[in-house]
Amino acid sequence: MTTVPDWLEVVLRAVAVLAAFLVLPLLVGQAEHKVMAHMQGRMGPMYAGGFHGWAQLVADGVKFAQKEDVAPRAADRAVFRLAPAVALVPYLVALTAIPLAPGVVGADMDAGLLFVLAASAVGVLGTLMAGWASGNKYSLLGGLRTAAQLLSYELPLVLAATSVAMAAGTLNLTGIADAWGPWWLAWQLPAAAVFLVAGVAELQRPPFDMPIADAELVMGPYTEYGGLRFALFLLAEYAGIVVLAGLFTVLFLGGWAGPFAHVVGWLWTLVKVFVVSVVVIWIRVAWPRLREDQLQALAWKVLVPVALGQLVLTGVVVVAS
Amino acid sequence: MSGGPLTGLARGLAVTLATLGRRSHTAEYPDHKPDLPPRSRGVIALLEENCTVCMLCARECPDWCIYIDSHKETVQVEGAARARQRNVLDRFAIDFSLCMYCGICVEVCPFDALFWSPEFEYAETDIADMTHERERLREWMWTVPPPPALDPGAPEAKEVEQATKPARGPRAERTERPERPSRPPRPSQGEAT
């Protein structure tokens, strides 16, 4: 690494992160297509690309790109057009700080955990902007639900992450994963559960998809979107799953910890990310959607107390040891 | 928290996971033709050799989707005093955009000229093309499956029963029937129908 000039290293890392950002969400999306289909006794896409529909998302992308870019007359055009980018780009930014293995990371920051949480929280802003700018009452209602959901679930998410940061004594993601030990699986289990639930809720995925509840709000904030801009929102959702799974892997599953970690550590990280993504998909398939009041009650009456209790437990153990 | 909702959620996960492990029953239609039962109502086929242009099907059709044209032909029969007349079919068409697949025409045909075929792939892009002429109806005749075997214990078909019945004895052996009372005259409004 010492022979590589700085500018080249920056470019290479940026390109690698971009490649991961373009490939991993598609893999997760394809996995969702197939896993969800088979969980529901279907087959999912079978024709695109020839072998079990592997190219379905490529075909979808081509279709979305061909469509007309329409903005409603009542829409706030500038905000309306900007919203999909605001939804998508923060996840790209967040992905740069998630390490695959020691040194294999877009940007190794001292406050990496804070950076990822802050960046991915911006992503929800895109949904808010879309809801506000669409000039559609369903979009607006969906946007407001998004805002309420963001406010409620950001707190347990951050508290659960704080617990891990306290346990590791650092905010650096590589440091957290290095400090991880197998007994954390039991010790940090409540925090892990809270983090996963709150993370799925942040992504507005079922069973927390109240903002886009199609039976009530058509498609929520995305109602007026079509073509490539709608595809960007979809891509943002899957990128969000990747970021959530990556963060969960690093915080609670030890990242690259596993047999032969010094050789294939990055592979362990990827496998864990994929497993967590499948769990997120599995939750979506198996569980019904929460009502808006249930959604809020779950955040404030269950997740926040559990996260606070975990924080106390972590504090006691860290001080005692 | 009580165990109620949590057990429900766990069961949901278990069911989806079990389904994930099983093969789906999906038959990929254009590649694998469906295995249709023999009495499927796909399309109505015409065996025009059996048709005598009696027009019963066209008349009984509830939405009048059967079109029949014909003319009469005289046939000279050896040794007959007069020439015989015979109906010749000119056109037999069914408009499948109107047909509601009730099967009354198949039931009512006295000469077994109409049959149900399980063939169903005759979609068209124009509704006017849904009227199929007798050539097409005759082609569908090749897709009509043989009648399925009777259920065990079922009574024989009427035709078979008729053919295997022992011949009647001489008339004289039969006992005289009692005289039937004469029927009352029918009410006049019944004749209108």
PDB file of N, CA, C and O in Angstrom, chain B residues 37-85:
ATOM      1  N   PRO B  37     -58.514 -32.001 -17.225  1.00  0.00           N
ATOM      2  CA  PRO B  37     -59.416 -33.148 -17.152  1.00  0.00           C
ATOM      3  C   PRO B  37     -60.205 -33.300 -18.454  1.00  0.00           C
ATOM      4  O   PRO B  37     -60.397 -32.316 -19.184  1.00  0.00           O
ATOM      5  N   PRO B  38     -60.675 -34.518 -18.783  1.00  0.00           N
ATOM      6  CA  PRO B  38     -61.289 -34.765 -20.096  1.00  0.00           C
ATOM      7  C   PRO B  38     -62.555 -33.952 -20.331  1.00  0.00           C
ATOM      8  O   PRO B  38     -62.923 -33.726 -21.477  1.00  0.00           O
ATOM      9  N   ARG B  39     -63.255 -33.523 -19.273  1.00  0.00           N
ATOM     10  CA  ARG B  39     -64.488 -32.768 -19.508  1.00  0.00           C
ATOM     11  C   ARG B  39     -64.261 -31.260 -19.500  1.00  0.00           C
ATOM     12  O   ARG B  39     -65.200 -30.498 -19.332  1.00  0.00           O
ATOM     13  N   SER B  40     -63.006 -30.816 -19.671  1.00  0.00           N
ATOM     14  CA  SER B  40     -62.731 -29.374 -19.651  1.00  0.00           C
ATOM     15  C   SER B  40     -63.506 -28.655 -20.741  1.00  0.00           C
ATOM     16  O   SER B  40     -63.603 -29.139 -21.864  1.00  0.00           O
ATOM     17  N   ARG B  41     -64.051 -27.505 -20.429  1.00  0.00           N
ATOM     18  CA  ARG B  41     -64.782 -26.712 -21.412  1.00  0.00           C
ATOM     19  C   ARG B  41     -63.846 -25.672 -21.997  1.00  0.00           C
ATOM     20  O   ARG B  41     -63.840 -24.518 -21.596  1.00  0.00           O
ATOM     21  N   GLY B  42     -63.009 -26.103 -22.936  1.00  0.00           N
ATOM     22  CA  GLY B  42     -62.075 -25.164 -23.541  1.00  0.00           C
ATOM     23  C   GLY B  42     -62.689 -24.477 -24.742  1.00  0.00           C
ATOM     24  O   GLY B  42     -62.798 -23.261 -24.790  1.00  0.00           O
ATOM     25  N   VAL B  43     -63.110 -25.269 -25.700  1.00  0.00           N
ATOM     26  CA  VAL B  43     -63.692 -24.706 -26.915  1.00  0.00           C
ATOM     27  C   VAL B  43     -64.685 -25.741 -27.459  1.00  0.00           C
ATOM     28  O   VAL B  43     -64.613 -26.928 -27.113  1.00  0.00           O
ATOM     29  N   ILE B  44     -65.603 -25.279 -28.310  1.00  0.00           N
ATOM     30  CA  ILE B  44     -66.606 -26.187 -28.863  1.00  0.00           C
ATOM     31  C   ILE B  44     -66.160 -26.600 -30.265  1.00  0.00           C
ATOM     32  O   ILE B  44     -65.916 -25.747 -31.124  1.00  0.00           O
ATOM     33  N   ALA B  45     -66.023 -27.900 -30.465  1.00  0.00           N
ATOM     34  CA  ALA B  45     -65.574 -28.421 -31.749  1.00  0.00           C
ATOM     35  C   ALA B  45     -66.772 -28.967 -32.522  1.00  0.00           C
ATOM     36  O   ALA B  45     -67.769 -29.382 -31.938  1.00  0.00           O
ATOM     37  N   LEU B  46     -66.652 -28.924 -33.848  1.00  0.00           N
ATOM     38  CA  LEU B  46     -67.760 -29.360 -34.709  1.00  0.00           C
ATOM     39  C   LEU B  46     -67.329 -30.546 -35.557  1.00  0.00           C
ATOM     40  O   LEU B  46     -66.330 -30.474 -36.272  1.00  0.00           O
ATOM     41  N   LEU B  47     -68.100 -31.626 -35.460  1.00  0.00           N
ATOM     42  CA  LEU B  47     -67.902 -32.754 -36.371  1.00  0.00           C
ATOM     43  C   LEU B  47     -68.938 -32.570 -37.470  1.00  0.00           C
ATOM     44  O   LEU B  47     -70.072 -33.035 -37.368  1.00  0.00           O
ATOM     45  N   GLU B  48     -68.547 -31.857 -38.549  1.00  0.00           N
ATOM     46  CA  GLU B  48     -69.565 -31.387 -39.485  1.00  0.00           C
ATOM     47  C   GLU B  48     -70.166 -32.523 -40.304  1.00  0.00           C
ATOM     48  O   GLU B  48     -71.246 -32.367 -40.868  1.00  0.00           O
ATOM     49  N   GLU B  49     -69.506 -33.695 -40.351  1.00  0.00           N
ATOM     50  CA  GLU B  49     -70.100 -34.845 -41.032  1.00  0.00           C
ATOM     51  C   GLU B  49     -71.394 -35.268 -40.348  1.00  0.00           C
ATOM     52  O   GLU B  49     -72.290 -35.834 -40.994  1.00  0.00           O
ATOM     53  N   ASN B  50     -71.499 -35.025 -39.040  1.00  0.00           N
ATOM     54  CA  ASN B  50     -72.688 -35.430 -38.305  1.00  0.00           C
ATOM     55  C   ASN B  50     -73.800 -34.392 -38.341  1.00  0.00           C
ATOM     56  O   ASN B  50     -74.920 -34.672 -37.937  1.00  0.00           O
ATOM     57  N   CYS B  51     -73.481 -33.180 -38.787  1.00  0.00           N
ATOM     58  CA  CYS B  51     -74.456 -32.093 -38.692  1.00  0.00           C
ATOM     59  C   CYS B  51     -75.521 -32.239 -39.782  1.00  0.00           C
ATOM     60  O   CYS B  51     -75.206 -32.456 -40.949  1.00  0.00           O
ATOM     61  N   THR B  52     -76.794 -32.132 -39.363  1.00  0.00           N
ATOM     62  CA  THR B  52     -77.887 -32.215 -40.338  1.00  0.00           C
ATOM     63  C   THR B  52     -78.573 -30.872 -40.539  1.00  0.00           C
ATOM     64  O   THR B  52     -79.653 -30.814 -41.109  1.00  0.00           O
ATOM     65  N   VAL B  53     -77.946 -29.799 -40.031  1.00  0.00           N
ATOM     66  CA  VAL B  53     -78.521 -28.452 -40.118  1.00  0.00           C
ATOM     67  C   VAL B  53     -79.936 -28.440 -39.534  1.00  0.00           C
ATOM     68  O   VAL B  53     -80.858 -27.870 -40.114  1.00  0.00           O
ATOM     69  N   CYS B  54     -80.111 -29.070 -38.397  1.00  0.00           N
ATOM     70  CA  CYS B  54     -81.408 -29.029 -37.746  1.00  0.00           C
ATOM     71  C   CYS B  54     -81.631 -27.720 -37.014  1.00  0.00           C
ATOM     72  O   CYS B  54     -82.754 -27.404 -36.622  1.00  0.00           O
ATOM     73  N   MET B  55     -80.568 -26.946 -36.793  1.00  0.00           N
ATOM     74  CA  MET B  55     -80.636 -25.603 -36.206  1.00  0.00           C
ATOM     75  C   MET B  55     -80.968 -25.607 -34.713  1.00  0.00           C
ATOM     76  O   MET B  55     -81.191 -24.549 -34.140  1.00  0.00           O
ATOM     77  N   LEU B  56     -80.999 -26.796 -34.097  1.00  0.00           N
ATOM     78  CA  LEU B  56     -81.349 -26.811 -32.677  1.00  0.00           C
ATOM     79  C   LEU B  56     -80.325 -26.036 -31.850  1.00  0.00           C
ATOM     80  O   LEU B  56     -80.676 -25.285 -30.942  1.00  0.00           O
ATOM     81  N   CYS B  57     -79.032 -26.226 -32.158  1.00  0.00           N
ATOM     82  CA  CYS B  57     -78.000 -25.545 -31.367  1.00  0.00           C
ATOM     83  C   CYS B  57     -78.157 -24.039 -31.488  1.00  0.00           C
ATOM     84  O   CYS B  57     -78.090 -23.319 -30.489  1.00  0.00           O
ATOM     85  N   ALA B  58     -78.344 -23.548 -32.731  1.00  0.00           N
ATOM     86  CA  ALA B  58     -78.453 -22.109 -32.939  1.00  0.00           C
ATOM     87  C   ALA B  58     -79.664 -21.543 -32.202  1.00  0.00           C
ATOM     88  O   ALA B  58     -79.620 -20.433 -31.684  1.00  0.00           O
ATOM     89  N   ARG B  59     -80.746 -22.335 -32.157  1.00  0.00           N
ATOM     90  CA  ARG B  59     -81.942 -21.834 -31.491  1.00  0.00           C
ATOM     91  C   ARG B  59     -81.808 -21.848 -29.980  1.00  0.00           C
ATOM     92  O   ARG B  59     -82.312 -20.972 -29.307  1.00  0.00           O
ATOM     93  N   GLU B  60     -81.158 -22.891 -29.453  1.00  0.00           N
ATOM     94  CA  GLU B  60     -81.077 -22.996 -28.005  1.00  0.00           C
ATOM     95  C   GLU B  60     -79.993 -22.102 -27.416  1.00  0.00           C
ATOM     96  O   GLU B  60     -79.985 -21.861 -26.216  1.00  0.00           O
ATOM     97  N   CYS B  61     -79.090 -21.646 -28.230  1.00  0.00           N
ATOM     98  CA  CYS B  61     -77.978 -20.837 -27.722  1.00  0.00           C
ATOM     99  C   CYS B  61     -78.522 -19.604 -27.007  1.00  0.00           C
ATOM    100  O   CYS B  61     -79.229 -18.809 -27.613  1.00  0.00           O
ATOM    101  N   PRO B  62     -78.190 -19.412 -25.719  1.00  0.00           N
ATOM    102  CA  PRO B  62     -78.765 -18.290 -24.974  1.00  0.00           C
ATOM    103  C   PRO B  62     -78.316 -16.939 -25.499  1.00  0.00           C
ATOM    104  O   PRO B  62     -79.043 -15.967 -25.384  1.00  0.00           O
ATOM    105  N   ASP B  63     -77.133 -16.833 -26.031  1.00  0.00           N
ATOM    106  CA  ASP B  63     -76.740 -15.515 -26.563  1.00  0.00           C
ATOM    107  C   ASP B  63     -76.536 -15.540 -28.071  1.00  0.00           C
ATOM    108  O   ASP B  63     -75.901 -14.653 -28.613  1.00  0.00           O
ATOM    109  N   TRP B  64     -77.102 -16.516 -28.732  1.00  0.00           N
ATOM    110  CA  TRP B  64     -77.186 -16.523 -30.189  1.00  0.00           C
ATOM    111  C   TRP B  64     -75.837 -16.296 -30.847  1.00  0.00           C
ATOM    112  O   TRP B  64     -75.676 -15.404 -31.674  1.00  0.00           O
ATOM    113  N   CYS B  65     -74.884 -17.116 -30.460  1.00  0.00           N
ATOM    114  CA  CYS B  65     -73.549 -16.899 -31.007  1.00  0.00           C
ATOM    115  C   CYS B  65     -73.217 -17.927 -32.082  1.00  0.00           C
ATOM    116  O   CYS B  65     -72.091 -17.984 -32.553  1.00  0.00           O
ATOM    117  N   ILE B  66     -74.187 -18.767 -32.471  1.00  0.00           N
ATOM    118  CA  ILE B  66     -73.930 -19.780 -33.502  1.00  0.00           C
ATOM    119  C   ILE B  66     -74.594 -19.328 -34.794  1.00  0.00           C
ATOM    120  O   ILE B  66     -75.788 -18.994 -34.808  1.00  0.00           O
ATOM    121  N   TYR B  67     -73.803 -19.268 -35.861  1.00  0.00           N
ATOM    122  CA  TYR B  67     -74.330 -18.842 -37.167  1.00  0.00           C
ATOM    123  C   TYR B  67     -74.307 -20.037 -38.108  1.00  0.00           C
ATOM    124  O   TYR B  67     -73.265 -20.655 -38.311  1.00  0.00           O
ATOM    125  N   ILE B  68     -75.484 -20.359 -38.686  1.00  0.00           N
ATOM    126  CA  ILE B  68     -75.578 -21.510 -39.589  1.00  0.00           C
ATOM    127  C   ILE B  68     -76.246 -21.058 -40.879  1.00  0.00           C
ATOM    128  O   ILE B  68     -77.297 -20.423 -40.849  1.00  0.00           O
ATOM    129  N   ASP B  69     -75.621 -21.344 -42.008  1.00  0.00           N
ATOM    130  CA  ASP B  69     -76.251 -21.169 -43.324  1.00  0.00           C
ATOM    131  C   ASP B  69     -76.266 -22.528 -44.009  1.00  0.00           C
ATOM    132  O   ASP B  69     -75.345 -23.318 -43.836  1.00  0.00           O
ATOM    133  N   SER B  70     -77.315 -22.754 -44.806  1.00  0.00           N
ATOM    134  CA  SER B  70     -77.374 -24.037 -45.512  1.00  0.00           C
ATOM    135  C   SER B  70     -78.237 -23.877 -46.754  1.00  0.00           C
ATOM    136  O   SER B  70     -78.917 -22.856 -46.944  1.00  0.00           O
ATOM    137  N   HIS B  71     -78.175 -24.855 -47.634  1.00  0.00           N
ATOM    138  CA  HIS B  71     -79.120 -24.911 -48.746  1.00  0.00           C
ATOM    139  C   HIS B  71     -79.542 -26.358 -48.919  1.00  0.00           C
ATOM    140  O   HIS B  71     -78.916 -27.274 -48.365  1.00  0.00           O
ATOM    141  N   LYS B  72     -80.626 -26.532 -49.670  1.00  0.00           N
ATOM    142  CA  LYS B  72     -81.120 -27.887 -49.890  1.00  0.00           C
ATOM    143  C   LYS B  72     -80.600 -28.413 -51.218  1.00  0.00           C
ATOM    144  O   LYS B  72     -80.437 -27.670 -52.181  1.00  0.00           O
ATOM    145  N   GLU B  73     -80.312 -29.684 -51.233  1.00  0.00           N
ATOM    146  CA  GLU B  73     -79.852 -30.333 -52.454  1.00  0.00           C
ATOM    147  C   GLU B  73     -80.764 -31.524 -52.714  1.00  0.00           C
ATOM    148  O   GLU B  73     -81.220 -32.171 -51.777  1.00  0.00           O
ATOM    149  N   THR B  74     -81.054 -31.781 -53.973  1.00  0.00           N
ATOM    150  CA  THR B  74     -81.837 -32.973 -54.277  1.00  0.00           C
ATOM    151  C   THR B  74     -80.897 -34.115 -54.601  1.00  0.00           C
ATOM    152  O   THR B  74     -79.888 -33.931 -55.273  1.00  0.00           O
ATOM    153  N   VAL B  75     -81.238 -35.274 -54.075  1.00  0.00           N
ATOM    154  CA  VAL B  75     -80.410 -36.457 -54.280  1.00  0.00           C
ATOM    155  C   VAL B  75     -81.278 -37.518 -54.957  1.00  0.00           C
ATOM    156  O   VAL B  75     -82.368 -37.836 -54.478  1.00  0.00           O
ATOM    157  N   GLN B  76     -80.800 -38.006 -56.107  1.00  0.00           N
ATOM    158  CA  GLN B  76     -81.521 -39.077 -56.791  1.00  0.00           C
ATOM    159  C   GLN B  76     -81.140 -40.409 -56.173  1.00  0.00           C
ATOM    160  O   GLN B  76     -79.951 -40.722 -56.051  1.00  0.00           O
ATOM    161  N   VAL B  77     -82.146 -41.136 -55.718  1.00  0.00           N
ATOM    162  CA  VAL B  77     -81.874 -42.458 -55.137  1.00  0.00           C
ATOM    163  C   VAL B  77     -82.393 -43.515 -56.116  1.00  0.00           C
ATOM    164  O   VAL B  77     -83.488 -43.370 -56.649  1.00  0.00           O
ATOM    165  N   GLU B  78     -81.587 -44.527 -56.360  1.00  0.00           N
ATOM    166  CA  GLU B  78     -81.971 -45.606 -57.270  1.00  0.00           C
ATOM    167  C   GLU B  78     -83.279 -46.242 -56.826  1.00  0.00           C
ATOM    168  O   GLU B  78     -83.408 -46.596 -55.651  1.00  0.00           O
ATOM    169  N   GLY B  79     -84.225 -46.318 -57.692  1.00  0.00           N
ATOM    170  CA  GLY B  79     -85.454 -47.028 -57.406  1.00  0.00           C
ATOM    171  C   GLY B  79     -86.482 -46.226 -56.660  1.00  0.00           C
ATOM    172  O   GLY B  79     -87.592 -46.691 -56.427  1.00  0.00           O
ATOM    173  N   ALA B  80     -86.105 -45.009 -56.250  1.00  0.00           N
ATOM    174  CA  ALA B  80     -87.092 -44.202 -55.541  1.00  0.00           C
ATOM    175  C   ALA B  80     -87.958 -43.474 -56.541  1.00  0.00           C
ATOM    176  O   ALA B  80     -87.514 -43.119 -57.634  1.00  0.00           O
ATOM    177  N   ALA B  81     -89.190 -43.237 -56.147  1.00  0.00           N
ATOM    178  CA  ALA B  81     -90.114 -42.579 -57.062  1.00  0.00           C
ATOM    179  C   ALA B  81     -89.757 -41.108 -57.225  1.00  0.00           C
ATOM    180  O   ALA B  81     -89.835 -40.558 -58.321  1.00  0.00           O
ATOM    181  N   ARG B  82     -89.384 -40.476 -56.111  1.00  0.00           N
ATOM    182  CA  ARG B  82     -89.073 -39.054 -56.175  1.00  0.00           C
ATOM    183  C   ARG B  82     -87.619 -38.812 -55.706  1.00  0.00           C
ATOM    184  O   ARG B  82     -87.040 -39.635 -54.975  1.00  0.00           O
ATOM    185  N   ALA B  83     -87.084 -37.685 -56.102  1.00  0.00           N
ATOM    186  CA  ALA B  83     -85.756 -37.292 -55.612  1.00  0.00           C
ATOM    187  C   ALA B  83     -85.866 -36.911 -54.144  1.00  0.00           C
ATOM    188  O   ALA B  83     -86.841 -36.285 -53.726  1.00  0.00           O
ATOM    189  N   ARG B  84     -84.843 -37.310 -53.366  1.00  0.00           N
ATOM    190  CA  ARG B  84     -84.825 -36.933 -51.945  1.00  0.00           C
ATOM    191  C   ARG B  84     -84.160 -35.578 -51.775  1.00  0.00           C
ATOM    192  O   ARG B  84     -83.324 -35.186 -52.584  1.00  0.00           O
ATOM    193  N   GLN B  85     -84.547 -34.888 -50.701  1.00  0.00           N
ATOM    194  CA  GLN B  85     -83.899 -33.604 -50.389  1.00  0.00           C
ATOM    195  C   GLN B  85     -82.982 -33.763 -49.202  1.00  0.00           C
ATOM    196  O   GLN B  85     -83.265 -34.518 -48.274  1.00  0.00           O
TER     197      GLN B  85
END
